[in-house]
PDB file of C-alpha atoms and ligand atoms in Angstrom:
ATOM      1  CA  UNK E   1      14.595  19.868   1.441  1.00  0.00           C
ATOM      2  CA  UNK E   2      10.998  18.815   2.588  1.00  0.00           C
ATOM      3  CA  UNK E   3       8.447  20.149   2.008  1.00  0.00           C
ATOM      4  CA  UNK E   4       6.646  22.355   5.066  1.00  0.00           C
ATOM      5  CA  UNK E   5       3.166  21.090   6.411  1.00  0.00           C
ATOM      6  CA  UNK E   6       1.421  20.567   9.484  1.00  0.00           C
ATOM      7  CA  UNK E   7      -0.070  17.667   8.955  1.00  0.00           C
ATOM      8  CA  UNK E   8      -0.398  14.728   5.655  1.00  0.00           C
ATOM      9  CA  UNK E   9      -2.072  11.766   6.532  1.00  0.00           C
ATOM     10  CA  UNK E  10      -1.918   9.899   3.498  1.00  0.00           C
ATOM     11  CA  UNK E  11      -3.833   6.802   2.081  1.00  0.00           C
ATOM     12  CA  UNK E  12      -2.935   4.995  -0.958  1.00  0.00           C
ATOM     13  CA  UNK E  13      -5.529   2.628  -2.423  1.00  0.00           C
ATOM     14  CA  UNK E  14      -5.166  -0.221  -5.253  1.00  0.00           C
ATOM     15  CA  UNK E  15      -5.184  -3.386  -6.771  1.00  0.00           C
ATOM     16  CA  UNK E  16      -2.087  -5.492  -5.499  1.00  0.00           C
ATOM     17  CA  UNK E  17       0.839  -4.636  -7.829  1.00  0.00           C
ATOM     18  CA  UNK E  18      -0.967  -1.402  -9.015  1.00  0.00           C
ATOM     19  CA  UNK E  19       2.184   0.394  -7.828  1.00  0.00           C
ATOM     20  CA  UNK E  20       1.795   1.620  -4.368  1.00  0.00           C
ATOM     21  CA  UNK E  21       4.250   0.587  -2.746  1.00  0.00           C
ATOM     22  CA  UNK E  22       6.927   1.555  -4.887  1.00  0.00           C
ATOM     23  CA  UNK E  23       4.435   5.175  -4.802  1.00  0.00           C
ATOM     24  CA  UNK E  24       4.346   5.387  -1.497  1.00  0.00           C
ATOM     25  CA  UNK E  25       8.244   4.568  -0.951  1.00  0.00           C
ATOM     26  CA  UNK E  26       8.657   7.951  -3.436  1.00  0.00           C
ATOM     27  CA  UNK E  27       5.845   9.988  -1.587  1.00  0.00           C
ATOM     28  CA  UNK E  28       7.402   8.672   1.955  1.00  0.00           C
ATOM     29  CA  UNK E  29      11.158  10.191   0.660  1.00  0.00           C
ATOM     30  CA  UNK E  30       9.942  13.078  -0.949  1.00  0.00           C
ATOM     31  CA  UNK E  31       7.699  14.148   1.768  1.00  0.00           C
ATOM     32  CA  UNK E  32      10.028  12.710   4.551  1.00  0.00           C
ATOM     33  CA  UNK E  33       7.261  10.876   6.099  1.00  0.00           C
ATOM     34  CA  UNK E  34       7.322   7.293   7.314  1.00  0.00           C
ATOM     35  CA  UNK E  35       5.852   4.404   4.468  1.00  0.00           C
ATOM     36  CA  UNK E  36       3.167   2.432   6.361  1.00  0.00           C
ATOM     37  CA  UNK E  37       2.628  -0.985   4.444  1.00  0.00           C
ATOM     38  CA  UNK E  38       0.339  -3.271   5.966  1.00  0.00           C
ATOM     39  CA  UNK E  39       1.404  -6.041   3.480  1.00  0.00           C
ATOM     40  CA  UNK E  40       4.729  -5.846   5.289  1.00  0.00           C
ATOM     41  CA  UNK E  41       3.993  -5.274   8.547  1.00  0.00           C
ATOM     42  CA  UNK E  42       1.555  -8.561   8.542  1.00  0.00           C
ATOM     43  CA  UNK E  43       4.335 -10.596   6.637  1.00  0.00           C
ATOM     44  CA  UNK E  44       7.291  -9.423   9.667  1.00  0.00           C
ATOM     45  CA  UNK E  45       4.612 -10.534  12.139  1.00  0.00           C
ATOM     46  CA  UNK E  46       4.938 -14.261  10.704  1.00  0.00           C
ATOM     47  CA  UNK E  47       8.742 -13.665  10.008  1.00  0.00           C
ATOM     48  CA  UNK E  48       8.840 -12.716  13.409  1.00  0.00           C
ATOM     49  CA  UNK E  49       7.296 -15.366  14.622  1.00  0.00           C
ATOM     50  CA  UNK E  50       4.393 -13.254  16.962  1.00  0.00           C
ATOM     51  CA  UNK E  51       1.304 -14.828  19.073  1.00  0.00           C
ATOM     52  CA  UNK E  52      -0.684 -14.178  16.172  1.00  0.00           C
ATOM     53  CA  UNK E  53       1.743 -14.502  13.278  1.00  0.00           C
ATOM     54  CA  UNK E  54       0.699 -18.285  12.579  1.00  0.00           C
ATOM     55  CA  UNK E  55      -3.141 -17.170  12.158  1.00  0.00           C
ATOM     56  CA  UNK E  56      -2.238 -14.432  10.022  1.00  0.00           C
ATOM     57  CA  UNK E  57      -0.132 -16.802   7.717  1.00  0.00           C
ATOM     58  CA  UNK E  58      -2.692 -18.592   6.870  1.00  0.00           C
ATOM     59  CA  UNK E  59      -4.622 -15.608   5.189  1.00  0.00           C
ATOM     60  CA  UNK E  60      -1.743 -14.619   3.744  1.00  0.00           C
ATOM     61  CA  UNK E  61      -0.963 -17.903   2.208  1.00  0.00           C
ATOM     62  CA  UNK E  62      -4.740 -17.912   0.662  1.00  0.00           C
ATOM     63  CA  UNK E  63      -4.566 -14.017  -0.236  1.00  0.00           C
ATOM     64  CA  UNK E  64      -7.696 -13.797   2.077  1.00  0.00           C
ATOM     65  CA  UNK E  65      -8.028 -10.414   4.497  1.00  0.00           C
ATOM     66  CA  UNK E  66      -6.709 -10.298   8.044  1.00  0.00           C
ATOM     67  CA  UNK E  67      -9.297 -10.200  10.878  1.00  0.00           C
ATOM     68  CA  UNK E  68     -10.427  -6.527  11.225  1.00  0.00           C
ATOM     69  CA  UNK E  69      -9.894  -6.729  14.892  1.00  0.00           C
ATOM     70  CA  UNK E  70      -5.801  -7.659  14.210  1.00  0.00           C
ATOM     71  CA  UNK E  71      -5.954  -4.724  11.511  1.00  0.00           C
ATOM     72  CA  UNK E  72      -6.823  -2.386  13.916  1.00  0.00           C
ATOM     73  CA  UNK E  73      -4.426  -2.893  16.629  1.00  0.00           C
ATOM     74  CA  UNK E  74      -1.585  -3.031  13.875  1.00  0.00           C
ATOM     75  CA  UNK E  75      -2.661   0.367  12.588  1.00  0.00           C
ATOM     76  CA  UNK E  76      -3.430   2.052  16.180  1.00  0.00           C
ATOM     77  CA  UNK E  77       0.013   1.229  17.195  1.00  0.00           C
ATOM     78  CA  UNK E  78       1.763   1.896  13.910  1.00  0.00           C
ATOM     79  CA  UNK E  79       0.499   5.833  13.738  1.00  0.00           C
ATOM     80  CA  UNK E  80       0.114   6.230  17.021  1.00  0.00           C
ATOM     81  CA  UNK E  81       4.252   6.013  17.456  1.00  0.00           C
ATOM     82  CA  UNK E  82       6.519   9.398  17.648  1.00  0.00           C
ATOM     83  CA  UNK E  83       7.134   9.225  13.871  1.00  0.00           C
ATOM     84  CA  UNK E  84       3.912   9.379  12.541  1.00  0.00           C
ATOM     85  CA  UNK E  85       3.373  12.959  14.414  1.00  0.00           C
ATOM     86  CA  UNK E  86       3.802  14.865  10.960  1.00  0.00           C
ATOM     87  CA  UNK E  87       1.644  12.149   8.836  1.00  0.00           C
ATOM     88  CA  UNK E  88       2.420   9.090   7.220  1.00  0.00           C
ATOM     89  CA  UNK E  89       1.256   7.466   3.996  1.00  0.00           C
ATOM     90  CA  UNK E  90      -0.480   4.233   4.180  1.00  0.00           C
ATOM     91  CA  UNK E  91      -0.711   1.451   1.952  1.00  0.00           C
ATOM     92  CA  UNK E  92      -2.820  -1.468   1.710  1.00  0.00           C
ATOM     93  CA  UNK E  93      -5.345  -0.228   4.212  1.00  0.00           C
ATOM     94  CA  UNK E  94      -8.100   0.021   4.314  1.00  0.00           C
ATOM     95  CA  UNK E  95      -9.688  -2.494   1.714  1.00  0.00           C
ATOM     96  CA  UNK E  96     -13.178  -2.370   2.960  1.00  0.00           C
ATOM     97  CA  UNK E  97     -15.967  -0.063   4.036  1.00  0.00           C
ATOM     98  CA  UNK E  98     -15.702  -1.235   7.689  1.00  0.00           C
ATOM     99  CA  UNK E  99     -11.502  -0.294   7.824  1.00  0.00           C
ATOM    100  CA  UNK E 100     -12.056   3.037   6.221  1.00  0.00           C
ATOM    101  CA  UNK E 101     -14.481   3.603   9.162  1.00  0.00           C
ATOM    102  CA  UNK E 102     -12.553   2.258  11.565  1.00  0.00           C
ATOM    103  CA  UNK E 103      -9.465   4.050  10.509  1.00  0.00           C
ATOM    104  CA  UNK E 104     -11.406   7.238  11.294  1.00  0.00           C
ATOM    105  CA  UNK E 105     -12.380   6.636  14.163  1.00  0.00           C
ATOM    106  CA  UNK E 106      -8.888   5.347  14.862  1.00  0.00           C
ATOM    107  CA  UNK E 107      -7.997   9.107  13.772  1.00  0.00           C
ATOM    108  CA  UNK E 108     -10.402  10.824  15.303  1.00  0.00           C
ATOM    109  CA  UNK E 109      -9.608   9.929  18.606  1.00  0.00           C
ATOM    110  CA  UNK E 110      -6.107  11.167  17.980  1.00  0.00           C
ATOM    111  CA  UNK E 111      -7.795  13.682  16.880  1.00  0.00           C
ATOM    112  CA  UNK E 112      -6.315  13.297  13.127  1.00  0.00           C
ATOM    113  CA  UNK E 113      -8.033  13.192  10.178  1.00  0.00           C
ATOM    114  CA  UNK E 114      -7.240  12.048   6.327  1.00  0.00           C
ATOM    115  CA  UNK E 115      -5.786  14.635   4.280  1.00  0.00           C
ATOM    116  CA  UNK E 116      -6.135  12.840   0.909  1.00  0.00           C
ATOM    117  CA  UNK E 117      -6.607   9.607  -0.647  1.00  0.00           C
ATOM    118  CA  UNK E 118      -5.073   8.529  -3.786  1.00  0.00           C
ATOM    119  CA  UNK E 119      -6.336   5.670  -6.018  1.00  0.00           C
ATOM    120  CA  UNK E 120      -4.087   3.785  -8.556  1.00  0.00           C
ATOM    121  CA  UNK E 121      -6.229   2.443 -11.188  1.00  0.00           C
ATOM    122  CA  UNK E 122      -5.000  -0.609 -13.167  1.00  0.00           C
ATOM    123  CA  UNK E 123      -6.674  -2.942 -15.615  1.00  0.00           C
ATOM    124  CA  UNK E 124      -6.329  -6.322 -13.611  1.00  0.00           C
ATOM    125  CA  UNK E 125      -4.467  -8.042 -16.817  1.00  0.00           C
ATOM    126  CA  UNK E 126      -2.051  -5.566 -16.793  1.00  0.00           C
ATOM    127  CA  UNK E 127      -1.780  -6.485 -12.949  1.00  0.00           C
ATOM    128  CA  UNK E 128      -1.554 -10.136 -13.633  1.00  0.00           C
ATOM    129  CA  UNK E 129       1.355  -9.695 -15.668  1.00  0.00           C
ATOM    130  CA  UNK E 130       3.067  -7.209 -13.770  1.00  0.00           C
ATOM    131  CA  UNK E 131       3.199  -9.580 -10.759  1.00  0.00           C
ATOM    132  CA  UNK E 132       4.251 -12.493 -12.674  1.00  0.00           C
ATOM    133  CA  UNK E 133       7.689 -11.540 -12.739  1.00  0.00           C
ATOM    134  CA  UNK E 134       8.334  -9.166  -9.531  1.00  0.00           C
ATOM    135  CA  UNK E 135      11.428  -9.667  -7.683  1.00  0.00           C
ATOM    136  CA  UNK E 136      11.830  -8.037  -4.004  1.00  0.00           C
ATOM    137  CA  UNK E 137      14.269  -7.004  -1.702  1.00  0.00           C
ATOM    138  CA  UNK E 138      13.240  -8.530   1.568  1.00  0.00           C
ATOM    139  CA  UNK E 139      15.449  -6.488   3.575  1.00  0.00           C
ATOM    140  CA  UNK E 140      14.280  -2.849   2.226  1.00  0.00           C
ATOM    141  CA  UNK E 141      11.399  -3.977   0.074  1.00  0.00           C
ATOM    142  CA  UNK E 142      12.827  -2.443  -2.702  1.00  0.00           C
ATOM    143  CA  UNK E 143      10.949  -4.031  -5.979  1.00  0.00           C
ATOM    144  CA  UNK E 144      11.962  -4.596  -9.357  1.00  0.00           C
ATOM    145  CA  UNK E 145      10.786  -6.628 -12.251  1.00  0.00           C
ATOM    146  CA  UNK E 146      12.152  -9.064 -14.448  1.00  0.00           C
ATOM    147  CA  UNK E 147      11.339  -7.117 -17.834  1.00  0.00           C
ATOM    148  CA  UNK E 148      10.166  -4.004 -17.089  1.00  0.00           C
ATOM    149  CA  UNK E 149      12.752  -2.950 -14.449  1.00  0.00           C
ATOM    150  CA  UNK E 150      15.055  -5.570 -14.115  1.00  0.00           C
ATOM    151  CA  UNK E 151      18.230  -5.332 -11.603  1.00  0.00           C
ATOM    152  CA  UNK E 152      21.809  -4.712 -13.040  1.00  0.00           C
ATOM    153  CA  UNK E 153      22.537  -7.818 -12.048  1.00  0.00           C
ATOM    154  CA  UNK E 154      19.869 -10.726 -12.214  1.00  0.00           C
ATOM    155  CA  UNK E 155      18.859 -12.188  -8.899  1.00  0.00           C
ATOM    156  CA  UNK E 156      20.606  -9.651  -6.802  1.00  0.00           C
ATOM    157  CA  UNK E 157      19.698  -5.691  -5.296  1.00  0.00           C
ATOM    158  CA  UNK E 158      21.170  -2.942  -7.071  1.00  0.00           C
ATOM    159  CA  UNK E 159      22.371  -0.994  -3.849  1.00  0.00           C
ATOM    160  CA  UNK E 160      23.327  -4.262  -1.739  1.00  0.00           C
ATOM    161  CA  UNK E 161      23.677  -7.029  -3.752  1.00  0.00           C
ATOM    162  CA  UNK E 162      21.782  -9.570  -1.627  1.00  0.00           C
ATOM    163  CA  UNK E 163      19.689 -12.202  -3.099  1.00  0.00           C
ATOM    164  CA  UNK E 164      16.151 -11.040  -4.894  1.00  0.00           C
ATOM    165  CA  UNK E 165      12.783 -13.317  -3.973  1.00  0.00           C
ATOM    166  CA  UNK E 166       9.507 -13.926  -5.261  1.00  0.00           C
ATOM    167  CA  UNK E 167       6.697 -13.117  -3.075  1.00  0.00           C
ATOM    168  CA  UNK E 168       4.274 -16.538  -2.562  1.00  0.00           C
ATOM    169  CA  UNK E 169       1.299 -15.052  -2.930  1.00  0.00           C
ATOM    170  CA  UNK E 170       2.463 -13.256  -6.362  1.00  0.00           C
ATOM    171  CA  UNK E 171       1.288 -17.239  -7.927  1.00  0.00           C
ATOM    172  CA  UNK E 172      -1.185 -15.921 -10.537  1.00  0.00           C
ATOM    173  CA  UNK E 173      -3.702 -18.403  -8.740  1.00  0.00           C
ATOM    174  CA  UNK E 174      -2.966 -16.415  -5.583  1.00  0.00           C
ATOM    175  CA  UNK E 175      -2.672 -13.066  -7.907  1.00  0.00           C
ATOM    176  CA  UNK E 176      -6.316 -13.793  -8.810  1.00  0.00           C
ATOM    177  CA  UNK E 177      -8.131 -14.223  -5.301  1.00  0.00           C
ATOM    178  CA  UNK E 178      -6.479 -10.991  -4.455  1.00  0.00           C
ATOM    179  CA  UNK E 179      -7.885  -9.279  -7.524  1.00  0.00           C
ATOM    180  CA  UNK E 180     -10.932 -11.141  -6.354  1.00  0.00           C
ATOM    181  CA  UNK E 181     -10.802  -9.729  -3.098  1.00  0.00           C
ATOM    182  CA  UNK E 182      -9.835  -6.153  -3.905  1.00  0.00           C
ATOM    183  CA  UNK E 183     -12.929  -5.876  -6.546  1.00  0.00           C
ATOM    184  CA  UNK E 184     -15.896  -7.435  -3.777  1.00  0.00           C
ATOM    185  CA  UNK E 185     -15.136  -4.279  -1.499  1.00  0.00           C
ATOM    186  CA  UNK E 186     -13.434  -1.458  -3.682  1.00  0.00           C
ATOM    187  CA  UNK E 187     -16.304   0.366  -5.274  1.00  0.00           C
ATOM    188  CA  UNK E 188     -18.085   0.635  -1.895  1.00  0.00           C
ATOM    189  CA  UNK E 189     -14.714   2.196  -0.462  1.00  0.00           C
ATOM    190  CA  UNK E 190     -14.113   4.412  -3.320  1.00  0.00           C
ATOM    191  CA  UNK E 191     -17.761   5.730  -2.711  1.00  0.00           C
ATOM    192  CA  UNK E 192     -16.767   6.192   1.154  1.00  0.00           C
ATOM    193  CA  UNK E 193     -13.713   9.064   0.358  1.00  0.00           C
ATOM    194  CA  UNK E 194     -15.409  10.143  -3.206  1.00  0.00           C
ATOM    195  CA  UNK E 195     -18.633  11.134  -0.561  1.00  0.00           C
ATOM    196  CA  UNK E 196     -16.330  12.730   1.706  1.00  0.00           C
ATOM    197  CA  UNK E 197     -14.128  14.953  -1.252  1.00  0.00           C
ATOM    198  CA  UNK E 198     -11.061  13.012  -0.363  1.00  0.00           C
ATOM    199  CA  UNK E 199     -10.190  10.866  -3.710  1.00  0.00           C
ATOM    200  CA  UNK E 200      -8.217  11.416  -6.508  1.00  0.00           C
ATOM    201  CA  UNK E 201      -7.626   8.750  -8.993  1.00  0.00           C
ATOM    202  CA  UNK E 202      -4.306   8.715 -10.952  1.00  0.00           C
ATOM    203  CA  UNK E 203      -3.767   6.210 -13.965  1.00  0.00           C
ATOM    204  CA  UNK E 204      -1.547   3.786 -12.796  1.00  0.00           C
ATOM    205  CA  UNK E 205      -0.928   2.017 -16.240  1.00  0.00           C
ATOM    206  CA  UNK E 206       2.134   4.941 -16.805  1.00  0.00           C
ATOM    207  CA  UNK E 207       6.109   4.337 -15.794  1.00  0.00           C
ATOM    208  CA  UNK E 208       6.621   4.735 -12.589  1.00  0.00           C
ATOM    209  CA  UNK E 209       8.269   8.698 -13.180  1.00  0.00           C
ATOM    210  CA  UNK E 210       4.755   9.662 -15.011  1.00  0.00           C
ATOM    211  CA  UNK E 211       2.970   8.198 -11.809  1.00  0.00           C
ATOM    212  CA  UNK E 212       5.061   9.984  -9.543  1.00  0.00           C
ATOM    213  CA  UNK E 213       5.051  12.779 -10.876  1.00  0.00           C
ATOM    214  CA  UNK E 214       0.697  12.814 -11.361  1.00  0.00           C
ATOM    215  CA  UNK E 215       0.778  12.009  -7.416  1.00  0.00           C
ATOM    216  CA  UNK E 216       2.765  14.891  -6.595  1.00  0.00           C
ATOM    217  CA  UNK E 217       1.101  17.196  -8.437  1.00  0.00           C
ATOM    218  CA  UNK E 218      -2.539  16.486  -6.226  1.00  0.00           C
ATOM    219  CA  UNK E 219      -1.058  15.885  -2.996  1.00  0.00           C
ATOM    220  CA  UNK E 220       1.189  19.464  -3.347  1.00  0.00           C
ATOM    221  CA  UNK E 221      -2.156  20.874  -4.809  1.00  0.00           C
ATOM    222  CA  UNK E 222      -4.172  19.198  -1.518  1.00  0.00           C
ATOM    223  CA  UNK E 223      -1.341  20.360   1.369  1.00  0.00           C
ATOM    224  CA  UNK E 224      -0.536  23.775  -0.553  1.00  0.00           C
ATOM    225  CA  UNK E 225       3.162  22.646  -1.239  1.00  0.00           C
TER     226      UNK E 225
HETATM  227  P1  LIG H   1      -0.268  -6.501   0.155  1.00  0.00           P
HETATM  228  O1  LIG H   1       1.207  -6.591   0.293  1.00  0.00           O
HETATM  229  O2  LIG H   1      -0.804  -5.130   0.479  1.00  0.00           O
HETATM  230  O3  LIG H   1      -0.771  -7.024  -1.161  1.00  0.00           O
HETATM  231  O4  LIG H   1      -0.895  -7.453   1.289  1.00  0.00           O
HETATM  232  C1  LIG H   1      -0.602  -8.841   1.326  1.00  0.00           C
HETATM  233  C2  LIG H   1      -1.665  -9.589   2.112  1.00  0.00           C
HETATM  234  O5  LIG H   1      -1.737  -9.058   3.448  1.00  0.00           O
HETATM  235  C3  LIG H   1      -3.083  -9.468   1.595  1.00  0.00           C
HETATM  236  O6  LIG H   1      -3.346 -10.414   0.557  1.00  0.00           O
HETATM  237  C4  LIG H   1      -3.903  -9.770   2.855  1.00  0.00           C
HETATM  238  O7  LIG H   1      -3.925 -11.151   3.132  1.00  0.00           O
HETATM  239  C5  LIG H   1      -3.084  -9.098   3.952  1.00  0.00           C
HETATM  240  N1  LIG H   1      -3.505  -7.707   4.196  1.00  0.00           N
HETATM  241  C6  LIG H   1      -2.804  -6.578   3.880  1.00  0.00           C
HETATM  242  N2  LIG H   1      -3.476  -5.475   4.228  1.00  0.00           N
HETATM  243  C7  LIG H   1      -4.647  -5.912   4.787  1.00  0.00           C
HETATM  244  C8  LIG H   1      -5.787  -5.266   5.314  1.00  0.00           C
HETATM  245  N3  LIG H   1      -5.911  -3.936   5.311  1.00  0.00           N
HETATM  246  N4  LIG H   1      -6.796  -6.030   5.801  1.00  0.00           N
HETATM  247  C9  LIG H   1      -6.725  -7.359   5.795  1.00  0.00           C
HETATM  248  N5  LIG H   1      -5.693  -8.043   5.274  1.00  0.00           N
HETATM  249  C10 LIG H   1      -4.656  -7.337   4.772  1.00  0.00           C
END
């Protein structure tokens, strides 16, 4: 059963391939809340071929951010839609100081507001390493990895058996620009929800059961569940 709330707004932040998704994929069943991933929403705008997939491809492609001004209409109409109306948990936004504002304002005039904000810390060789070998499931974004978790059957999804794929920008070149990236703005945002009581930092270097489990424990303790 779920658990009962009014209201969990939910932000995971992160190096790439610190874990969230595969967090917030845990989080989003446990809680029964919909799994917001900008990574993936951005990547189905150029699968889907969109007005503004093509310019968004080529950030992608260089592991460079997304204009704020696309970011924001993504988001707006992402929580704004029926099943966000009990919370959501979002990943891979914000990465600056300017989206963590403008996702409050975004909030605020839905009159919403964050209820926590979790931070996965990584060492970024640990990172490089992990994304070196991670496989995906494009169709449910299910992830494995070719040592740690590897699928029962190489190259394939456990549950469906269709074809695994390496994500581009999971290059180590790419993997570094991102780490790159994620370091110029991170202490600035981590300042942002640490100023406003809304951070808790869980060590992400643990299995993935240990780093469930630490997440549950402060986001039961945070929405009294
Ligand atoms: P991720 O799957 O979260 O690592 O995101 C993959 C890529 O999508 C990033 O390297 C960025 O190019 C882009 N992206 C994702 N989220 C954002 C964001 N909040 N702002 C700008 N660009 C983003």
């Amino acid at each position: 059963m779920s658990p009962t709330f009014s209201s969990l707004n939910l932000v995971l932040l992160g190096p790439p391939g610190s874990g969230k998704g595969t967090q917030a994929r845990l989080l989003a069943e446990r809680y029964q809340l919909p799994h917001i991933s900008t990574g993936d929403m951005l990547w189905d705008e150029v699968a889907n071929g969109t007005g503004i997939g093509g310019e968004i491809q080529k950030n992608l492609d260089r592991g460079e951010l997304v204009s704020d001004k696309v970011m924001s209409g993504l988001i707006l109409q992402r929580i704004d839609r029926e099943d966000c109306a009990r919370g959501f948990i979002l990943e891979g936004y914000p990465r600056k100081l300017g989206q963590a504002e403008l996702l409050d304002g975004i909030l605020a005039e839905l009159g919403r507001r964050i209820e926590q904000v979790v931070l996965l810390d990584v060492p970024d060789d640990v990172i490089v390493a992990r994304l070196k070998g991670r496989l995906i499931h494009p169709g449910s974004g299910r992830v494995y990895h070719v040592v740690e978790d590897p699928p029962k059957k190489p190259g394939a999804d456990n549950l469906t058996g269709e074809a695994l794929v390496e994500r581009d920008d999971d290059r180590e070149e790419v993997v570094r620009d991102r780490l790159r990236v994620y370091h110029r703005h991170a202490r600035a945002l981590m300042e942002y929800y640490r100023n406003r009581d809304q951070l808790v930092v869980v060590d992400g270097n643990q299995s993935i059961a240990r780093v469930a489990q630490a997440m549950d424990e402060s986001v039961g303790v945070r929405v009294g569940v």
